[in-house]
Amino acid sequence: MYYGGDYNPEQWDEVVWLDDVRLMREAGVTMTTLGVFAWSRIQPDEHTFDFEWLDKIIDLLHENGIGVDLATATASPPPWAAKKYPGILPEDENGSTYWPGSRQAYSPSSPDYRRLAARLVTAIADRYHSHPAVVLWHVNNEYGCHLAYDYSDNAARHFRLWLQRRYGDIDTLNRAWGTAFWSQLYGSFDEIVPPRKSPYSVNPGGVLDFRRFSSDTLLELFVMERDIIKAAGASQPVTTNFMGPFQPLDYWAWADEVDIVSDDNYFEPNDPFSFRAAAFTRDLMRSLKPRTPWLLMEQATNVVSFRPTNAPKAPGQMEALSMQAVGRGADGILFFQWRQSRRGSEKFFSAMVPHAGLETRTWREVKSLGQTLSSLPAFPPKTTDDGEMGSGARVALVFEWANWWAISQPDHPVRLDWLALVQRWYSALHRQNIAVDFVHTGSDLSAYALVIVPHLYLLTDDGADALKEFVNGGGRLLVTPFTDIVDAEDAFRDGGFQVGLRSILGVCVEEFGALVPPPVRTSQDSAGAAVSTTISADEPGQRAAMIDAPFGVVRGEYVAEEIRVLDEQVVIDARYADGRTAGMPALTSRVSGRGVAHYLASVPDDAGMRAITRWLADLAGVQAVFEVASEWVEVARRGDVLTLINHGTDDVSLDVAGADFVTGEAVSGVVLGQYGWRMVRV
Ligand code: GAL
């Protein structure tokens, strides 16, 4: 179990370093991330490398038994680099330059940036690959943060090469993008520019490919650095820190390239429900690399400084959310940063050693968490019963970046905030403590009893085949509105909608039936469920379509799709109760092979999502990890260890029996106060 944080000794005099390592030992720190933003310190000019200070601090950490997650420092080129090679600076869609003076001002496609970065990484890797302090390599930092899309000339050249590789010839590209529309036919690849500022909607196929290209391009940088590190003889694992559900990067592809997934997570402490969003992110990180524990690489000990208002964490909240990460598969808890900066943009950002000193709650909590983590036994190896992920999940949610990119484009029947919707589907399950893995359609789905496909507008041919195979093999599938509309090129297939899944669903959509978007949810009930303001479905500008379902009346939002039933095997489970679509089917099921495929034609509100997921879980024979009456209590499984956490203000008693994971003592029932947690081996 790693414990520690980003350490920036270059901001401090050496005498402070001695204090740092002493305090690190006191706090139980086992690993620090070193050198993330130290490029200008390591390489003060193009021809000079200064490693003396880095040697010294790495040795000092090593002498004190503290491991190093050594960064390659390539996230922020020094000012001299931009002066000498102005082409390394990226541009936005208006052609404006992002100048140095902050951080991360580099064009990922710039050959000069790549050359300089490769040289730096080679120097670092050659020097430290066998240093016994180095336990992990930290490539760059938060790829894509602040700047994921570069529209510069370097990017344009690189994009064209990428397109040439993808399509081979320009006619194939023209067909894929549908450039016959609006006189966009290209004569050659040279005519193509990134989707820069244009008078109106830019070609959606082109925009989708630019998103793919941008994720791939940053990934090329990661792979370049990783390969340099490995070629130098390093045997330590290599990671780069992800940022949860970060739209620009297809983390499934990235997860294949990193040895360990690591994640940075800064939840809003003022939001009492942020623990659900945090759980969502933890489960996504765990799912990205099955069978491999991940690291919480960055979180805040207390306040952050990047929001307009930066509230402190409540006492105990940091520990509760840290244990949530451990319970959901993390093998390390780290912070940004070790010592609070005295100067610079993030000087108000909390740290393990606060500027306010050691007589602070933050420092006490940091020490206490260090102690707690060091007392945890190793997690038991995963058994086959736990599934590949050890979470025991028998429910999977499909999460695909290409769909997120495509569904977020304009000119659709209705604007759907895809991530928010997926998070709501996840929350519906999380509120019931039903374990969930995230998958993509290429994942092995055989371990799951229930797969939910949330609004998968873009469904590839292979994806459709995989979902059909899952159902025919005995799985239960829920297909939600606005799924299976376009192929990988963002084009309609021949024959209407749901062409990919039609054979198992037995239905297809005739009209999407957009509803007036639901009102912004401002209130929540005592259990944390959002409460929507009910507006009659018959009002002009229909907001909702009520659905009469076997599990109660459900309020459908965003769309009331009109679906056509295609064969007699389709069972209509629910119909619209009112409005334009009154009496029409709203939820169907159809047996296909050994399984069942459901189609849902409207987006339920939160209560409806809870009801339908409960109904489906029951039908699929899926049970909660642990049944708890209070929705403030979350329970996660990791192997045979349950982590129970109370995020609510009232004490809760839980009827759990087993052995305390830390002490080994018998447990029969636990009482948890606010932010109380317990790990119990069952
Ligand atoms: C991350 C970054 C850190 C620090 C932190 C707090 O984005 O990796 O260097 O800036 O956030 O804002």
mmCIF file with all atom_site columns, C-alpha atoms and ligand atoms in Angstrom, residues 6 36-37 103-104 141-142 145-146 241 243 264 266 298 304-306 336 346 349, ligand 1:
data_model
loop_
_atom_site.group_PDB
_atom_site.id
_atom_site.type_symbol
_atom_site.label_atom_id
_atom_site.label_alt_id
_atom_site.label_comp_id
_atom_site.label_asym_id
_atom_site.label_entity_id
_atom_site.label_seq_id
_atom_site.pdbx_PDB_ins_code
_atom_site.Cartn_x
_atom_site.Cartn_y
_atom_site.Cartn_z
_atom_site.occupancy
_atom_site.B_iso_or_equiv
_atom_site.pdbx_formal_charge
_atom_site.auth_seq_id
_atom_site.auth_comp_id
_atom_site.auth_asym_id
_atom_site.auth_atom_id
_atom_site.pdbx_PDB_model_num
ATOM   1  C CA . ASP A 1 6   ? 3.791   14.887 -5.172  1.00 0.00 ? 6   ASP A CA 1
ATOM   2  C CA . VAL A 1 36  ? 6.678   16.411 -12.188 1.00 0.00 ? 36  VAL A CA 1
ATOM   3  C CA . PHE A 1 37  ? 7.306   20.069 -13.044 1.00 0.00 ? 37  PHE A CA 1
ATOM   4  C CA . ARG A 1 103 ? 2.108   24.972 -17.606 1.00 0.00 ? 103 ARG A CA 1
ATOM   5  C CA . GLN A 1 104 ? 1.570   22.355 -20.283 1.00 0.00 ? 104 GLN A CA 1
ATOM   6  C CA . ASN A 1 141 ? 1.468   14.439 -15.975 1.00 0.00 ? 141 ASN A CA 1
ATOM   7  C CA . GLU A 1 142 ? -2.262  14.358 -16.609 1.00 0.00 ? 142 GLU A CA 1
ATOM   8  C CA . CYS A 1 145 ? -5.202  18.456 -18.837 1.00 0.00 ? 145 CYS A CA 1
ATOM   9  C CA . HIS A 1 146 ? -5.912  22.076 -19.839 1.00 0.00 ? 146 HIS A CA 1
ATOM   10 C CA . ASN A 1 241 ? -1.950  9.824  -14.027 1.00 0.00 ? 241 ASN A CA 1
ATOM   11 C CA . MET A 1 243 ? -8.241  12.179 -14.535 1.00 0.00 ? 243 MET A CA 1
ATOM   12 C CA . ASP A 1 264 ? -6.242  12.064 -9.811  1.00 0.00 ? 264 ASP A CA 1
ATOM   13 C CA . TYR A 1 266 ? -10.689 16.142 -6.566  1.00 0.00 ? 266 TYR A CA 1
ATOM   14 C CA . GLU A 1 298 ? -3.552  12.662 -6.419  1.00 0.00 ? 298 GLU A CA 1
ATOM   15 C CA . VAL A 1 304 ? -8.365  22.809 -3.477  1.00 0.00 ? 304 VAL A CA 1
ATOM   16 C CA . SER A 1 305 ? -7.855  26.171 -5.155  1.00 0.00 ? 305 SER A CA 1
ATOM   17 C CA . PHE A 1 306 ? -9.200  25.803 -8.680  1.00 0.00 ? 306 PHE A CA 1
ATOM   18 C CA . PHE A 1 336 ? -1.074  16.675 -4.410  1.00 0.00 ? 336 PHE A CA 1
ATOM   19 C CA . GLU A 1 346 ? -1.489  26.843 -6.200  1.00 0.00 ? 346 GLU A CA 1
ATOM   20 C CA . PHE A 1 349 ? -4.048  24.401 -2.341  1.00 0.00 ? 349 PHE A CA 1
HETATM 21 C C1 . GAL B 2 .   ? -3.456  18.269 -10.911 1.00 0.00 ? 1   GAL B C1 1
HETATM 22 C C2 . GAL B 2 .   ? -1.988  18.356 -11.168 1.00 0.00 ? 1   GAL B C2 1
HETATM 23 C C3 . GAL B 2 .   ? -1.189  18.810 -9.979  1.00 0.00 ? 1   GAL B C3 1
HETATM 24 C C4 . GAL B 2 .   ? -1.893  19.928 -9.280  1.00 0.00 ? 1   GAL B C4 1
HETATM 25 C C5 . GAL B 2 .   ? -3.252  19.476 -8.868  1.00 0.00 ? 1   GAL B C5 1
HETATM 26 C C6 . GAL B 2 .   ? -4.033  20.512 -8.109  1.00 0.00 ? 1   GAL B C6 1
HETATM 27 O O1 . GAL B 2 .   ? -4.119  18.695 -12.053 1.00 0.00 ? 1   GAL B O1 1
HETATM 28 O O2 . GAL B 2 .   ? -1.486  17.136 -11.627 1.00 0.00 ? 1   GAL B O2 1
HETATM 29 O O3 . GAL B 2 .   ? 0.076   19.218 -10.399 1.00 0.00 ? 1   GAL B O3 1
HETATM 30 O O4 . GAL B 2 .   ? -1.948  21.042 -10.107 1.00 0.00 ? 1   GAL B O4 1
HETATM 31 O O5 . GAL B 2 .   ? -4.001  19.102 -9.979  1.00 0.00 ? 1   GAL B O5 1
HETATM 32 O O6 . GAL B 2 .   ? -4.643  21.456 -8.910  1.00 0.00 ? 1   GAL B O6 1
#
